[in-house]
PDB file of C-alpha atoms in Angstrom:
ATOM      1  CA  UNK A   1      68.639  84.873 128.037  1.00 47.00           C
ATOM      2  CA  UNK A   2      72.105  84.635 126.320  1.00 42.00           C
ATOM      3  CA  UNK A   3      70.836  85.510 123.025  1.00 43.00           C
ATOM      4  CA  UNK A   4      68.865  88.554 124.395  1.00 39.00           C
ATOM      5  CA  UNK A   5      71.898  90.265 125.996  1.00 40.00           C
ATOM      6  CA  UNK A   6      73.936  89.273 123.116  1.00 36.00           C
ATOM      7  CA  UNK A   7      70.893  91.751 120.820  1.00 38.00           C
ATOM      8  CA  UNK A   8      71.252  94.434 123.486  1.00 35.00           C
ATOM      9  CA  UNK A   9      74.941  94.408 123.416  1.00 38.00           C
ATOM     10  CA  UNK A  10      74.981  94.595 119.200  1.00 37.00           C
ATOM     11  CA  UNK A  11      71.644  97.210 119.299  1.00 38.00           C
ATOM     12  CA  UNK A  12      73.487  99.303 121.949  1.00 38.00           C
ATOM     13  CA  UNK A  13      76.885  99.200 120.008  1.00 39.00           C
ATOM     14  CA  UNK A  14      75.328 100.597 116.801  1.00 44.00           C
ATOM     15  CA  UNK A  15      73.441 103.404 118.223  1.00 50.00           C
ATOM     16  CA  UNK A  16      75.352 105.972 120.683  1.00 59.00           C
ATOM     17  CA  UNK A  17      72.675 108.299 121.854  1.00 72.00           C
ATOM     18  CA  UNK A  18      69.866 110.705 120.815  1.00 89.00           C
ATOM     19  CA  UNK A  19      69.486 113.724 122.290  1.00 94.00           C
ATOM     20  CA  UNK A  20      66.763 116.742 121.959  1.00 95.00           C
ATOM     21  CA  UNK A  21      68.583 120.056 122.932  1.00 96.00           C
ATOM     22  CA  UNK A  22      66.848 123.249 124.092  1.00 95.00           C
ATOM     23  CA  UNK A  23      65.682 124.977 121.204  1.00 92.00           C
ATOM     24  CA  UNK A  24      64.100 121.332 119.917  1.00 95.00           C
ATOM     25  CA  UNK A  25      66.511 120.089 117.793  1.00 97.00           C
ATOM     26  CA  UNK A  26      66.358 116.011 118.109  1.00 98.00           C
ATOM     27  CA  UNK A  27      69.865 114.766 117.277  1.00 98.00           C
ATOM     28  CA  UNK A  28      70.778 110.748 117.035  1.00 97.00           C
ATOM     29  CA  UNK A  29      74.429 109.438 116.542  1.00 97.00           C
ATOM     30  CA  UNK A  30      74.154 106.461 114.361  1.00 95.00           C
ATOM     31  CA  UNK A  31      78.245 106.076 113.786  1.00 94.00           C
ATOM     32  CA  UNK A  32      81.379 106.919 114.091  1.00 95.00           C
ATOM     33  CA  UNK A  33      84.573 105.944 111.742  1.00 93.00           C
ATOM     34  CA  UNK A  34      87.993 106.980 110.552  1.00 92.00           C
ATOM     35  CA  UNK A  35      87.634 108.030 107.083  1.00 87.00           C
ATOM     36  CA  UNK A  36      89.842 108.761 103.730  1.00 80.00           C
ATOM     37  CA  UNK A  37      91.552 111.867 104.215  1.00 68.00           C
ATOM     38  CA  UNK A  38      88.998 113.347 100.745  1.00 64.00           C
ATOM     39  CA  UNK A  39      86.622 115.732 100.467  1.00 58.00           C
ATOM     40  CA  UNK A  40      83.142 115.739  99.787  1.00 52.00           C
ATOM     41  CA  UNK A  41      82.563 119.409  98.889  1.00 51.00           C
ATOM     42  CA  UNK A  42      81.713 117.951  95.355  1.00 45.00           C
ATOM     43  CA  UNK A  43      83.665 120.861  93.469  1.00 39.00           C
ATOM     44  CA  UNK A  44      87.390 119.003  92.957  1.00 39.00           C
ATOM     45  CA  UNK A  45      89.166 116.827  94.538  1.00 41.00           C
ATOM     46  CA  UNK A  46      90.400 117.924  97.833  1.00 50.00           C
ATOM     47  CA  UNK A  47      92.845 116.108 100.432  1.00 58.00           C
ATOM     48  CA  UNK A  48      94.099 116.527 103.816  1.00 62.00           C
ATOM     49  CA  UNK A  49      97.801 116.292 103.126  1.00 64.00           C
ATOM     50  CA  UNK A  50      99.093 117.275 106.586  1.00 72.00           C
ATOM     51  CA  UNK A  51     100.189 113.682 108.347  1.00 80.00           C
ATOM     52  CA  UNK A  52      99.182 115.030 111.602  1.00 88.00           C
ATOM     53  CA  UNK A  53      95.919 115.223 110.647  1.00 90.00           C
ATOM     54  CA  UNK A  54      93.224 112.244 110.455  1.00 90.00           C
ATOM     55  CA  UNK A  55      89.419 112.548 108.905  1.00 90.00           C
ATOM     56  CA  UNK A  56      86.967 111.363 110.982  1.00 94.00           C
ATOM     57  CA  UNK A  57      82.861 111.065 110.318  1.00 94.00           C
ATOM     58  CA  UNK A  58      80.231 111.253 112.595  1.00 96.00           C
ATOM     59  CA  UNK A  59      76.897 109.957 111.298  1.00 96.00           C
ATOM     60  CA  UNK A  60      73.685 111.665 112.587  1.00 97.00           C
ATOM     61  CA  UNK A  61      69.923 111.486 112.144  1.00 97.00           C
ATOM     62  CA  UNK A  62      68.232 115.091 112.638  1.00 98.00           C
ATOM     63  CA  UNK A  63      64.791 115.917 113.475  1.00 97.00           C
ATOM     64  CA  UNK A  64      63.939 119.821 113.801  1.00 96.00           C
ATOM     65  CA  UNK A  65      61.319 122.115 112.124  1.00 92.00           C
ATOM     66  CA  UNK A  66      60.819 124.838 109.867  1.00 91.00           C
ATOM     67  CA  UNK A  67      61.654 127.807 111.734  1.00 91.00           C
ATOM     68  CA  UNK A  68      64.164 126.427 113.573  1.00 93.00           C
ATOM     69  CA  UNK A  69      66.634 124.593 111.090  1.00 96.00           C
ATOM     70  CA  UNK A  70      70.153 123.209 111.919  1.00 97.00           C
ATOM     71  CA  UNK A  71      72.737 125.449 111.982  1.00 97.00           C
ATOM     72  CA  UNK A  72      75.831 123.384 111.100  1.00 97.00           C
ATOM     73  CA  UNK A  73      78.866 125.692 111.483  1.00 98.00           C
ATOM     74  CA  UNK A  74      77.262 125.782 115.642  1.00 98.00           C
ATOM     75  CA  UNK A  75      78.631 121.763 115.842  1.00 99.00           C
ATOM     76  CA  UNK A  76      81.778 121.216 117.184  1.00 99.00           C
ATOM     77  CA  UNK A  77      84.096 118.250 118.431  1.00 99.00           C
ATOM     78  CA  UNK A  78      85.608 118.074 121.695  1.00 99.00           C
ATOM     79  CA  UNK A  79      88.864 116.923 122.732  1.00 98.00           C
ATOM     80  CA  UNK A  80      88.253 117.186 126.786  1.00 97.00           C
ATOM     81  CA  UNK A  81      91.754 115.852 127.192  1.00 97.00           C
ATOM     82  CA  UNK A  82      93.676 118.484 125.412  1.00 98.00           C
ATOM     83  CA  UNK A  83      91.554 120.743 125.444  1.00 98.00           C
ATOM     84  CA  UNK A  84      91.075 121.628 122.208  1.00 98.00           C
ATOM     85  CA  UNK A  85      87.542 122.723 120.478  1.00 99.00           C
ATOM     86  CA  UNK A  86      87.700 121.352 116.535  1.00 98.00           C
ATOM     87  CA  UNK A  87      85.141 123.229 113.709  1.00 98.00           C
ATOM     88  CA  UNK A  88      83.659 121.382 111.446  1.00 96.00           C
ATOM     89  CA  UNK A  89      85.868 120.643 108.234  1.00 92.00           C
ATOM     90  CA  UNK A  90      82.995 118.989 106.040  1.00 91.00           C
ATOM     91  CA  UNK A  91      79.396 117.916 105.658  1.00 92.00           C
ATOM     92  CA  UNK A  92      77.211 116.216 103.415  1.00 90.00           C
ATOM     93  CA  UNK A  93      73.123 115.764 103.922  1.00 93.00           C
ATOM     94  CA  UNK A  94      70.645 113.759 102.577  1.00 92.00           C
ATOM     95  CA  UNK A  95      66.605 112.934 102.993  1.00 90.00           C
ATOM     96  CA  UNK A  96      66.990 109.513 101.159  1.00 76.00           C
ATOM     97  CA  UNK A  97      69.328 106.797  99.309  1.00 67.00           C
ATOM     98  CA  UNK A  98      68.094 108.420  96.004  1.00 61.00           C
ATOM     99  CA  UNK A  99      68.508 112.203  95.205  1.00 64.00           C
ATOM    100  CA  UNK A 100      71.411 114.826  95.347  1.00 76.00           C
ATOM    101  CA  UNK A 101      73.734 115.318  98.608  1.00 83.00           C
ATOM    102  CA  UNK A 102      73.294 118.431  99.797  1.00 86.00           C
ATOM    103  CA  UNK A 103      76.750 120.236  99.894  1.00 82.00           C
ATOM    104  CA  UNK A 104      76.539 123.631 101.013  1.00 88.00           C
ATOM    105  CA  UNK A 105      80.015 125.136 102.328  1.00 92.00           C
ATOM    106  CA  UNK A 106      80.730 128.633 102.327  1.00 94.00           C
ATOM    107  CA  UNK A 107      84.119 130.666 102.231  1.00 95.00           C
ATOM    108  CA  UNK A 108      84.939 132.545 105.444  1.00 95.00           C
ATOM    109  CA  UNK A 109      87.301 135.055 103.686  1.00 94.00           C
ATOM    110  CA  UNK A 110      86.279 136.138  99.344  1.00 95.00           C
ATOM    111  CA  UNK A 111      89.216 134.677  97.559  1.00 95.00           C
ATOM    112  CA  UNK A 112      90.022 136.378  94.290  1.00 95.00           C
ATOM    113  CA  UNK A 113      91.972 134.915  91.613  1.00 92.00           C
ATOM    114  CA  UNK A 114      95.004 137.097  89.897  1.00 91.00           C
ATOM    115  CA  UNK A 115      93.042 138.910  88.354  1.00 92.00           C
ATOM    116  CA  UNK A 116      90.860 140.422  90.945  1.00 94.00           C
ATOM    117  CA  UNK A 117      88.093 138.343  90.033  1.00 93.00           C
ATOM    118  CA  UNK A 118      85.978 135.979  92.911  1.00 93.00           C
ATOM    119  CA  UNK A 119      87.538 132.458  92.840  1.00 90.00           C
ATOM    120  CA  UNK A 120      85.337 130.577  90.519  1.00 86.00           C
ATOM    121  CA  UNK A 121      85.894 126.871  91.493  1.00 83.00           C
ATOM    122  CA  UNK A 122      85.568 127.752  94.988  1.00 88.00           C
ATOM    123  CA  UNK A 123      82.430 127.618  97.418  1.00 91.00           C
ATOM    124  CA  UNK A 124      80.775 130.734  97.848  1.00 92.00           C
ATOM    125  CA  UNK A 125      80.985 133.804  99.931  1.00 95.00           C
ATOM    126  CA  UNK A 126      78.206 135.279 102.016  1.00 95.00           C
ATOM    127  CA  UNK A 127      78.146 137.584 104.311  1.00 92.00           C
ATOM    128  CA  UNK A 128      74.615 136.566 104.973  1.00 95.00           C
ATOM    129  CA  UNK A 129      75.203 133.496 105.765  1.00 96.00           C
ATOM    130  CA  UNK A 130      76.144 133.608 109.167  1.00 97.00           C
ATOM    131  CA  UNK A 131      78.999 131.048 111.219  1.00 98.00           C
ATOM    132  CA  UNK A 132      78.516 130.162 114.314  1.00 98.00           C
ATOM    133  CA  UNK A 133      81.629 128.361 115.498  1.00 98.00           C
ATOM    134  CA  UNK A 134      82.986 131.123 117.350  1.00 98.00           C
ATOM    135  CA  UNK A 135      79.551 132.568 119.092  1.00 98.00           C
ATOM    136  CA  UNK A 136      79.822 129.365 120.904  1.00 98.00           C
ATOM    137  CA  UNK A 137      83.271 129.169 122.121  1.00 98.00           C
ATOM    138  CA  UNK A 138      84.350 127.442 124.922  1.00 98.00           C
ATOM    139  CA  UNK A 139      86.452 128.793 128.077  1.00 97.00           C
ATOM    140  CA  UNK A 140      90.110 126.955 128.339  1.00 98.00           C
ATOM    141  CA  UNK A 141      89.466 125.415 124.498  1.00 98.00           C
ATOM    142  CA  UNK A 142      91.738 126.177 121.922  1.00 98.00           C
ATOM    143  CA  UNK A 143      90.271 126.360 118.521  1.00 98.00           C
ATOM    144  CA  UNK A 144      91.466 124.124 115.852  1.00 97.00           C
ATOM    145  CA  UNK A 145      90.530 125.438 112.012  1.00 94.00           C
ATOM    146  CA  UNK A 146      91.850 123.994 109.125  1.00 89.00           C
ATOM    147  CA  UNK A 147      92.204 126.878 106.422  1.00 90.00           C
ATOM    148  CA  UNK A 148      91.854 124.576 102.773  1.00 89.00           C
ATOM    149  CA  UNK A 149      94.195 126.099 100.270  1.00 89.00           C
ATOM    150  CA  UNK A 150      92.782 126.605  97.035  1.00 89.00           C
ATOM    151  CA  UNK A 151      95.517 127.942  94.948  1.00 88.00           C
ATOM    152  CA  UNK A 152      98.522 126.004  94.778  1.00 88.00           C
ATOM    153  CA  UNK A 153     101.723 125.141  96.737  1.00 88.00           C
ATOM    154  CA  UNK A 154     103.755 128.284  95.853  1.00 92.00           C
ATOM    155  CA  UNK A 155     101.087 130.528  95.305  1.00 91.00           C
ATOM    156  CA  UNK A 156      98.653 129.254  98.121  1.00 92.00           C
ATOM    157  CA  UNK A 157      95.064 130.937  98.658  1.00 93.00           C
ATOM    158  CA  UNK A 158      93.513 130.149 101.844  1.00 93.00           C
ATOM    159  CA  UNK A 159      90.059 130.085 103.764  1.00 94.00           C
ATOM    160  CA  UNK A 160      88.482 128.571 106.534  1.00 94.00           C
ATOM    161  CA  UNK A 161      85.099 127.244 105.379  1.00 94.00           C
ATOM    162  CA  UNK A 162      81.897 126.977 106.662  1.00 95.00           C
ATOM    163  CA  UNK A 163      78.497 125.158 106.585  1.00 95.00           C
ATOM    164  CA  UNK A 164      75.377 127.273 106.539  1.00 94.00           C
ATOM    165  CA  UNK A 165      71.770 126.427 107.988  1.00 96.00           C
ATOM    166  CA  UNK A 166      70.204 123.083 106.091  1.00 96.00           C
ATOM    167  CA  UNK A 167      67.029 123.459 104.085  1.00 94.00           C
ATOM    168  CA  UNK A 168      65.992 119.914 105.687  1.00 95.00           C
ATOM    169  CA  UNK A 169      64.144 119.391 108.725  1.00 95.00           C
ATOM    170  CA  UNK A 170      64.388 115.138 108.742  1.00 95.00           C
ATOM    171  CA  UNK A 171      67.590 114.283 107.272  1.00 95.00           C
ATOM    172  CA  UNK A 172      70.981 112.388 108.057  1.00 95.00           C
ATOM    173  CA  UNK A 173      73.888 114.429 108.191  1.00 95.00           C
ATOM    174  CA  UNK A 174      77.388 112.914 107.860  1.00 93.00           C
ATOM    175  CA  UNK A 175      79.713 115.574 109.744  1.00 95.00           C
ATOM    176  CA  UNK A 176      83.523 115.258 109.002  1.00 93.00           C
ATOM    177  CA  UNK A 177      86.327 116.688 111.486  1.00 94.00           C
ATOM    178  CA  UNK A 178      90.172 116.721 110.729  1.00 92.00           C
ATOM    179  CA  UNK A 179      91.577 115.420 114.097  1.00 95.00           C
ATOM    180  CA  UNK A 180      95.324 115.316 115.351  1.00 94.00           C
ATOM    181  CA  UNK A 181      96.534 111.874 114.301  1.00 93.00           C
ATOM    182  CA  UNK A 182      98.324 111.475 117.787  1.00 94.00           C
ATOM    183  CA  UNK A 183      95.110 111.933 119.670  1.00 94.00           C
ATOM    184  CA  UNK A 184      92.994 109.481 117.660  1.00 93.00           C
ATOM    185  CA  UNK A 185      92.604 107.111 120.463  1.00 93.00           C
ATOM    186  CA  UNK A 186      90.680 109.895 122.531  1.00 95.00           C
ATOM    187  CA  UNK A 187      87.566 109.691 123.811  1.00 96.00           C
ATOM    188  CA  UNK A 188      85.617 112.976 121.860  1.00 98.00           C
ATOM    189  CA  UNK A 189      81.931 114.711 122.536  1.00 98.00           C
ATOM    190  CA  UNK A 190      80.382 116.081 120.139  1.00 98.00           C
ATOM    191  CA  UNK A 191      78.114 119.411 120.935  1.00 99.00           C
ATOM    192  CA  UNK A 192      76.197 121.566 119.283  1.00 98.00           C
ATOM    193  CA  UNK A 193      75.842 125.025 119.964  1.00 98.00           C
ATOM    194  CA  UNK A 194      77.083 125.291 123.986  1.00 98.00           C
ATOM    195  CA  UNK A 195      74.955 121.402 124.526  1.00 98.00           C
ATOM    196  CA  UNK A 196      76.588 118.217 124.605  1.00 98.00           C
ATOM    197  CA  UNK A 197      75.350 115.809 122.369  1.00 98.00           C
ATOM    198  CA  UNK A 198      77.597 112.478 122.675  1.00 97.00           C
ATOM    199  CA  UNK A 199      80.549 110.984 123.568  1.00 97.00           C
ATOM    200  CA  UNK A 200      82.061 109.491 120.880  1.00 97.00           C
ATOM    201  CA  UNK A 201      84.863 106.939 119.762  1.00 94.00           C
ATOM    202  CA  UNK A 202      86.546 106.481 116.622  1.00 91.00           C
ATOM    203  CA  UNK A 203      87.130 103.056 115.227  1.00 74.00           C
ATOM    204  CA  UNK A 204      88.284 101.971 111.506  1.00 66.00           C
ATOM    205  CA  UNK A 205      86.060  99.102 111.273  1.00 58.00           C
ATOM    206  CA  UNK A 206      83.041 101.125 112.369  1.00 51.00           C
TER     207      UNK A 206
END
């Protein structure tokens, strides 16, 4: 009987929940961890050099179908405490341990380089494309956004950026969000769209 609360315990530890919101989207949190403060874009080498600010990944299994795809700028992480709404500052998605990431971030303002040119190491910018962080805003939240600078210290040139809709339907999708460092300890929830999805703990051993 020991050993079979003992499996429970360790099952229920590695899996937080999986939910199925309205529009049929199934969502599963596998994990949660503090992470290198690094980017994944896959274009250069990008930090989070602000000490107030920790990287955190949320590890999720996603179910949904053709013509209705996730929309990843529409997830968000909650701090209920203080009130504050955090976009998502990352992503990377994949079908299977073999194969290319997919890495698909988008620029929320055109950057142009000094010679009136579009950035060329840079993500993209598409008007098409559309974000959804702020159609889903939440009353008494403040929004946190973390423009990424990509020109340099004295001659900085900034943009919030984005995550479109996947291509995948069955994937896992490793979200990353730049949290306070003095709220680490908090207990978070993840949502998508205006639906909560979990509550969710960060842990360095994780």
């Amino acid at each position: 009987m020991k050993k079979l609360l003992l499996l429970i315990f360790l099952i229920s530890s590695f899996t937080y929940s999986q939910t199925t919101t309205k529009d049929g989207i199934q969502i599963s949190v596998k994990k949660s961890k503090l992470v290198d403060n690094v980017s994944v874009f896959g274009i250069r080498q990008l930090k989070i050099t602000n000490d107030k600010l920790r990287k955190v990944m949320i590890k999720t299994k996603i179910k949904s179908n053709a013509n209705n795809k996730t929309k990843l700028s529409a997830f968000s992480l909650l701090d209920t405490k203080n009130n504050i709404r955090y976009r998502l500052a990352d992503y990377k998605g994949y079908r299977g341990i073999i194969g290319y990431p997919e890495l698909i971030p988008r620029l929320k303002i055109e950057l142009f380089d000094k010679k009136g040119k579009p950035l060329e190491f840079a993500p993209i910018f598409d008007k098409t494309e559309k974000d959804y962080f702020n159609v889903f805003d939440i009353k008494g939240y403040r929004n946190l956004e973390i423009p990424i600078n990509f020109g340099t210290k004295k001659v900085p040139n900034l943009s919030i950026v984005y995550f479109g809709e996947t291509r995948y339907e069955k994937y896992t999708a490793e979200l990353f969000f730049p949290l306070l460092v003095e709220n680490i300890n908090l207990e978070y929830v993840l949502f998508y769209k205006d639906e909560k999805i979990s509550n969710i703990k960060f842990s360095q051993n994780n």
